[in-house]
mmCIF file of N, CA and C in Angstrom:
data_model
loop_
_atom_site.group_PDB
_atom_site.id
_atom_site.type_symbol
_atom_site.label_atom_id
_atom_site.label_comp_id
_atom_site.label_asym_id
_atom_site.label_seq_id
_atom_site.Cartn_x
_atom_site.Cartn_y
_atom_site.Cartn_z
ATOM 1 N N UNK Z 1 -17.413 -11.673 -9.123
ATOM 2 C CA UNK Z 1 -16.634 -10.476 -8.759
ATOM 3 C C UNK Z 1 -16.441 -10.578 -7.221
ATOM 4 N N UNK Z 2 -15.173 -10.417 -6.795
ATOM 5 C CA UNK Z 2 -14.856 -10.486 -5.379
ATOM 6 C C UNK Z 2 -15.181 -9.147 -4.613
ATOM 7 N N UNK Z 3 -15.288 -9.253 -3.407
ATOM 8 C CA UNK Z 3 -15.612 -8.128 -2.524
ATOM 9 C C UNK Z 3 -14.286 -7.279 -2.247
ATOM 10 N N UNK Z 4 -14.481 -6.048 -1.825
ATOM 11 C CA UNK Z 4 -13.291 -5.209 -1.495
ATOM 12 C C UNK Z 4 -12.424 -5.893 -0.444
ATOM 13 N N UNK Z 5 -13.020 -6.552 0.532
ATOM 14 C CA UNK Z 5 -12.289 -7.282 1.558
ATOM 15 C C UNK Z 5 -11.447 -8.394 0.946
ATOM 16 N N UNK Z 6 -12.062 -9.109 0.007
ATOM 17 C CA UNK Z 6 -11.283 -10.160 -0.622
ATOM 18 C C UNK Z 6 -10.207 -9.692 -1.494
ATOM 19 N N UNK Z 7 -10.343 -8.633 -2.220
ATOM 20 C CA UNK Z 7 -9.358 -7.987 -3.013
ATOM 21 C C UNK Z 7 -8.140 -7.513 -1.993
ATOM 22 N N UNK Z 8 -8.586 -6.838 -0.900
ATOM 23 C CA UNK Z 8 -7.615 -6.438 0.098
ATOM 24 C C UNK Z 8 -6.784 -7.515 0.685
ATOM 25 N N UNK Z 9 -7.493 -8.646 1.061
ATOM 26 C CA UNK Z 9 -6.849 -9.846 1.586
ATOM 27 C C UNK Z 9 -5.805 -10.400 0.625
ATOM 28 N N UNK Z 10 -6.173 -10.473 -0.687
ATOM 29 C CA UNK Z 10 -5.245 -11.042 -1.675
ATOM 30 C C UNK Z 10 -3.999 -10.159 -1.811
ATOM 31 N N UNK Z 11 -4.218 -8.897 -1.902
ATOM 32 C CA UNK Z 11 -3.096 -7.927 -2.055
ATOM 33 C C UNK Z 11 -2.202 -7.863 -0.806
ATOM 34 N N UNK Z 12 -2.824 -7.946 0.361
ATOM 35 C CA UNK Z 12 -2.080 -7.977 1.627
ATOM 36 C C UNK Z 12 -1.193 -9.327 1.699
ATOM 37 N N UNK Z 13 -1.812 -10.355 1.396
ATOM 38 C CA UNK Z 13 -1.098 -11.626 1.435
ATOM 39 C C UNK Z 13 0.140 -11.591 0.476
ATOM 40 N N UNK Z 14 -0.019 -11.005 -0.724
ATOM 41 C CA UNK Z 14 1.008 -10.896 -1.717
ATOM 42 C C UNK Z 14 2.114 -10.077 -1.154
ATOM 43 N N UNK Z 15 1.773 -8.951 -0.551
ATOM 44 C CA UNK Z 15 2.852 -8.042 0.083
ATOM 45 C C UNK Z 15 3.537 -8.790 1.295
ATOM 46 N N UNK Z 16 2.755 -9.486 2.097
ATOM 47 C CA UNK Z 16 3.394 -10.076 3.232
ATOM 48 C C UNK Z 16 4.239 -11.281 2.957
ATOM 49 N N UNK Z 17 4.159 -11.760 1.736
ATOM 50 C CA UNK Z 17 5.070 -12.812 1.306
ATOM 51 C C UNK Z 17 6.403 -12.324 0.834
ATOM 52 N N UNK Z 18 6.484 -11.021 0.646
ATOM 53 C CA UNK Z 18 7.788 -10.394 0.230
ATOM 54 C C UNK Z 18 8.894 -10.658 1.331
ATOM 55 N N UNK Z 19 10.069 -11.146 0.923
ATOM 56 C CA UNK Z 19 11.143 -11.398 1.890
ATOM 57 C C UNK Z 19 11.442 -10.256 2.830
ATOM 58 N N UNK Z 20 11.445 -9.041 2.235
ATOM 59 C CA UNK Z 20 11.821 -7.925 3.165
ATOM 60 C C UNK Z 20 10.747 -7.554 4.127
ATOM 61 N N UNK Z 21 9.588 -8.150 3.958
ATOM 62 C CA UNK Z 21 8.458 -7.841 4.921
ATOM 63 C C UNK Z 21 8.035 -8.917 5.878
ATOM 64 N N UNK Z 22 8.951 -10.025 5.907
ATOM 65 C CA UNK Z 22 8.539 -11.164 6.697
ATOM 66 C C UNK Z 22 8.422 -10.871 8.110
ATOM 67 N N UNK Z 23 9.200 -9.899 8.701
ATOM 68 C CA UNK Z 23 9.132 -9.660 10.101
ATOM 69 C C UNK Z 23 8.415 -8.347 10.544
ATOM 70 N N UNK Z 24 7.763 -7.696 9.610
ATOM 71 C CA UNK Z 24 7.127 -6.477 9.826
ATOM 72 C C UNK Z 24 5.861 -6.598 10.719
ATOM 73 N N UNK Z 25 5.591 -5.573 11.499
ATOM 74 C CA UNK Z 25 4.290 -5.566 12.196
ATOM 75 C C UNK Z 25 3.234 -4.959 11.262
ATOM 76 N N UNK Z 26 2.057 -5.513 11.314
ATOM 77 C CA UNK Z 26 0.988 -5.046 10.464
ATOM 78 C C UNK Z 26 -0.055 -4.372 11.239
ATOM 79 N N UNK Z 27 -0.479 -3.262 10.777
ATOM 80 C CA UNK Z 27 -1.608 -2.534 11.364
ATOM 81 C C UNK Z 27 -2.698 -2.421 10.332
ATOM 82 N N UNK Z 28 -3.823 -2.947 10.591
ATOM 83 C CA UNK Z 28 -5.032 -2.727 9.699
ATOM 84 C C UNK Z 28 -6.038 -1.866 10.387
ATOM 85 N N UNK Z 29 -6.436 -0.819 9.693
ATOM 86 C CA UNK Z 29 -7.395 0.090 10.245
ATOM 87 C C UNK Z 29 -8.815 -0.403 9.855
ATOM 88 N N UNK Z 30 -9.611 -0.754 10.751
ATOM 89 C CA UNK Z 30 -11.030 -1.212 10.410
ATOM 90 C C UNK Z 30 -11.806 0.110 10.402
ATOM 91 N N UNK Z 31 -11.899 0.709 9.291
ATOM 92 C CA UNK Z 31 -12.521 2.038 9.061
ATOM 93 C C UNK Z 31 -14.102 1.870 9.132
ATOM 94 N N UNK Z 32 -14.734 3.000 9.141
ATOM 95 C CA UNK Z 32 -16.190 3.148 9.067
ATOM 96 C C UNK Z 32 -16.892 2.548 10.252
ATOM 97 N N UNK Z 33 -16.232 2.641 11.413
ATOM 98 C CA UNK Z 33 -16.832 2.186 12.636
ATOM 99 C C UNK Z 33 -17.916 3.146 13.085
ATOM 100 N N UNK Z 34 -18.100 4.281 12.490
ATOM 101 C CA UNK Z 34 -19.200 5.245 12.736
ATOM 102 C C UNK Z 34 -20.571 4.677 12.038
ATOM 103 N N UNK Z 35 -20.469 3.694 11.238
ATOM 104 C CA UNK Z 35 -21.609 3.144 10.596
ATOM 105 C C UNK Z 35 -22.220 1.969 11.391
ATOM 106 N N UNK Z 36 -23.514 1.781 11.287
ATOM 107 C CA UNK Z 36 -24.144 0.688 12.090
ATOM 108 C C UNK Z 36 -23.734 -0.677 11.607
ATOM 109 N N UNK Z 37 -23.540 -0.811 10.229
ATOM 110 C CA UNK Z 37 -23.222 -2.125 9.754
ATOM 111 C C UNK Z 37 -21.772 -2.337 9.565
ATOM 112 N N UNK Z 38 -20.902 -1.649 10.204
ATOM 113 C CA UNK Z 38 -19.388 -1.721 10.097
ATOM 114 C C UNK Z 38 -18.994 -3.118 10.586
ATOM 115 N N UNK Z 39 -17.930 -3.665 9.883
ATOM 116 C CA UNK Z 39 -17.458 -4.958 10.402
ATOM 117 C C UNK Z 39 -16.613 -4.688 11.622
ATOM 118 N N UNK Z 40 -16.668 -5.563 12.560
ATOM 119 C CA UNK Z 40 -15.787 -5.472 13.759
ATOM 120 C C UNK Z 40 -14.380 -5.789 13.373
ATOM 121 N N UNK Z 41 -13.483 -5.311 14.242
ATOM 122 C CA UNK Z 41 -12.055 -5.599 14.047
ATOM 123 C C UNK Z 41 -11.884 -7.127 13.930
ATOM 124 N N UNK Z 42 -12.473 -7.803 14.790
ATOM 125 C CA UNK Z 42 -12.347 -9.252 14.831
ATOM 126 C C UNK Z 42 -12.812 -9.909 13.570
ATOM 127 N N UNK Z 43 -13.927 -9.553 13.053
ATOM 128 C CA UNK Z 43 -14.496 -9.986 11.733
ATOM 129 C C UNK Z 43 -13.576 -9.777 10.635
ATOM 130 N N UNK Z 44 -13.025 -8.446 10.646
ATOM 131 C CA UNK Z 44 -12.209 -8.070 9.529
ATOM 132 C C UNK Z 44 -10.920 -8.973 9.566
ATOM 133 N N UNK Z 45 -10.336 -9.206 10.814
ATOM 134 C CA UNK Z 45 -9.132 -10.068 10.898
ATOM 135 C C UNK Z 45 -9.407 -11.449 10.348
ATOM 136 N N UNK Z 46 -10.551 -11.952 10.619
ATOM 137 C CA UNK Z 46 -10.908 -13.326 10.017
ATOM 138 C C UNK Z 46 -11.048 -13.254 8.517
ATOM 139 N N UNK Z 47 -11.727 -12.219 8.040
ATOM 140 C CA UNK Z 47 -11.934 -12.204 6.600
ATOM 141 C C UNK Z 47 -10.635 -11.870 5.858
ATOM 142 N N UNK Z 48 -9.735 -11.160 6.431
ATOM 143 C CA UNK Z 48 -8.407 -10.930 5.815
ATOM 144 C C UNK Z 48 -7.503 -12.097 6.004
ATOM 145 N N UNK Z 49 -7.932 -13.110 6.794
ATOM 146 C CA UNK Z 49 -7.082 -14.303 7.038
ATOM 147 C C UNK Z 49 -5.794 -13.969 7.779
ATOM 148 N N UNK Z 50 -5.953 -13.125 8.774
ATOM 149 C CA UNK Z 50 -4.803 -12.663 9.514
ATOM 150 C C UNK Z 50 -4.666 -13.399 10.892
ATOM 151 N N UNK Z 51 -5.486 -14.341 11.131
ATOM 152 C CA UNK Z 51 -5.472 -15.051 12.356
ATOM 153 C C UNK Z 51 -4.464 -16.289 12.401
ATOM 154 N N UNK Z 52 -3.913 -16.597 11.229
ATOM 155 C CA UNK Z 52 -3.101 -17.838 11.253
ATOM 156 C C UNK Z 52 -1.611 -17.677 11.326
ATOM 157 N N UNK Z 53 -1.168 -16.400 11.094
ATOM 158 C CA UNK Z 53 0.235 -16.053 11.082
ATOM 159 C C UNK Z 53 0.735 -15.836 12.469
ATOM 160 N N UNK Z 54 1.392 -16.811 13.033
ATOM 161 C CA UNK Z 54 1.807 -16.751 14.384
ATOM 162 C C UNK Z 54 3.162 -16.104 14.521
ATOM 163 N N UNK Z 55 3.896 -15.880 13.315
ATOM 164 C CA UNK Z 55 5.266 -15.379 13.332
ATOM 165 C C UNK Z 55 5.295 -13.795 13.024
ATOM 166 N N UNK Z 56 4.116 -13.161 13.110
ATOM 167 C CA UNK Z 56 3.976 -11.820 12.806
ATOM 168 C C UNK Z 56 2.994 -11.147 13.752
ATOM 169 N N UNK Z 57 3.314 -9.871 14.253
ATOM 170 C CA UNK Z 57 2.441 -9.162 15.049
ATOM 171 C C UNK Z 57 1.437 -8.500 14.096
ATOM 172 N N UNK Z 58 0.167 -8.731 14.330
ATOM 173 C CA UNK Z 58 -0.951 -8.086 13.536
ATOM 174 C C UNK Z 58 -1.875 -7.449 14.391
ATOM 175 N N UNK Z 59 -2.138 -6.186 14.197
ATOM 176 C CA UNK Z 59 -3.038 -5.368 14.912
ATOM 177 C C UNK Z 59 -4.172 -4.914 14.028
ATOM 178 N N UNK Z 60 -5.390 -5.132 14.395
ATOM 179 C CA UNK Z 60 -6.568 -4.615 13.703
ATOM 180 C C UNK Z 60 -7.257 -3.649 14.597
ATOM 181 N N UNK Z 61 -7.262 -2.385 14.258
ATOM 182 C CA UNK Z 61 -7.862 -1.367 15.201
ATOM 183 C C UNK Z 61 -9.040 -0.746 14.550
ATOM 184 N N UNK Z 62 -10.163 -0.712 15.336
ATOM 185 C CA UNK Z 62 -11.436 -0.023 14.839
ATOM 186 C C UNK Z 62 -11.165 1.508 14.753
ATOM 187 N N UNK Z 63 -11.706 2.117 13.693
ATOM 188 C CA UNK Z 63 -11.549 3.620 13.577
ATOM 189 C C UNK Z 63 -12.595 4.149 12.754
ATOM 190 N N UNK Z 64 -12.601 5.393 12.674
ATOM 191 C CA UNK Z 64 -13.590 6.147 11.691
ATOM 192 C C UNK Z 64 -12.779 7.342 11.130
ATOM 193 N N UNK Z 65 -12.440 7.264 9.949
ATOM 194 C CA UNK Z 65 -11.764 8.388 9.279
ATOM 195 C C UNK Z 65 -12.682 9.681 9.232
ATOM 196 N N UNK Z 66 -13.965 9.434 9.229
ATOM 197 C CA UNK Z 66 -14.845 10.571 9.227
ATOM 198 C C UNK Z 66 -14.842 11.393 10.498
ATOM 199 N N UNK Z 67 -14.787 10.620 11.609
ATOM 200 C CA UNK Z 67 -14.860 11.358 12.937
ATOM 201 C C UNK Z 67 -13.403 11.455 13.518
ATOM 202 N N UNK Z 68 -12.483 10.590 13.033
ATOM 203 C CA UNK Z 68 -11.179 10.610 13.599
ATOM 204 C C UNK Z 68 -10.999 9.675 14.713
ATOM 205 N N UNK Z 69 -12.134 9.082 15.271
ATOM 206 C CA UNK Z 69 -12.164 8.225 16.387
ATOM 207 C C UNK Z 69 -11.223 6.988 16.092
ATOM 208 N N UNK Z 70 -10.393 6.670 17.072
ATOM 209 C CA UNK Z 70 -9.479 5.526 16.990
ATOM 210 C C UNK Z 70 -8.198 5.637 16.142
ATOM 211 N N UNK Z 71 -8.071 6.683 15.393
ATOM 212 C CA UNK Z 71 -6.853 6.826 14.597
ATOM 213 C C UNK Z 71 -5.672 7.150 15.431
ATOM 214 N N UNK Z 72 -5.725 8.107 16.374
ATOM 215 C CA UNK Z 72 -4.543 8.475 17.114
ATOM 216 C C UNK Z 72 -4.122 7.201 18.004
ATOM 217 N N UNK Z 73 -5.075 6.529 18.572
ATOM 218 C CA UNK Z 73 -4.801 5.322 19.386
ATOM 219 C C UNK Z 73 -4.102 4.271 18.558
ATOM 220 N N UNK Z 74 -4.602 4.013 17.385
ATOM 221 C CA UNK Z 74 -3.993 3.043 16.439
ATOM 222 C C UNK Z 74 -2.540 3.423 16.166
ATOM 223 N N UNK Z 75 -2.312 4.607 15.793
ATOM 224 C CA UNK Z 75 -0.926 5.043 15.493
ATOM 225 C C UNK Z 75 0.003 4.904 16.742
ATOM 226 N N UNK Z 76 -0.561 5.232 17.846
ATOM 227 C CA UNK Z 76 0.285 5.165 19.132
ATOM 228 C C UNK Z 76 0.589 3.700 19.346
ATOM 229 N N UNK Z 77 -0.268 2.810 19.212
ATOM 230 C CA UNK Z 77 -0.058 1.364 19.375
ATOM 231 C C UNK Z 77 1.049 0.857 18.377
ATOM 232 N N UNK Z 78 1.024 1.375 17.217
ATOM 233 C CA UNK Z 78 1.992 0.999 16.170
ATOM 234 C C UNK Z 78 3.306 1.472 16.506
ATOM 235 N N UNK Z 79 3.340 2.696 16.900
ATOM 236 C CA UNK Z 79 4.745 3.328 17.358
ATOM 237 C C UNK Z 79 5.254 2.633 18.600
ATOM 238 N N UNK Z 80 4.381 2.283 19.515
ATOM 239 C CA UNK Z 80 4.850 1.579 20.719
ATOM 240 C C UNK Z 80 5.415 0.196 20.269
ATOM 241 N N UNK Z 81 4.788 -0.361 19.304
ATOM 242 C CA UNK Z 81 5.229 -1.824 18.900
ATOM 243 C C UNK Z 81 6.512 -1.757 18.153
ATOM 244 N N UNK Z 82 6.783 -0.781 17.367
ATOM 245 C CA UNK Z 82 7.952 -0.823 16.613
ATOM 246 C C UNK Z 82 9.140 -0.138 17.257
ATOM 247 N N UNK Z 83 8.877 0.445 18.452
ATOM 248 C CA UNK Z 83 10.042 1.077 19.158
ATOM 249 C C UNK Z 83 11.061 -0.037 19.628
#
């Protein structure tokens, strides 16, 4: 049985192969940063296999949905990127 990250990576790769999505910027929210054992944004990027696509802008931003920390900054970065 695969982990949630493995399942997310597989689904994300399927989506990113869609012709209409070839040039889109990707924002991944590395949630649960309020927990001591949370994966870092860098570790999550590696596990999702997002480090190899040089033709696409990929941002992995640490955040906590529980506290709201990092969410506004992540959305601001995405908006700035797609302007």
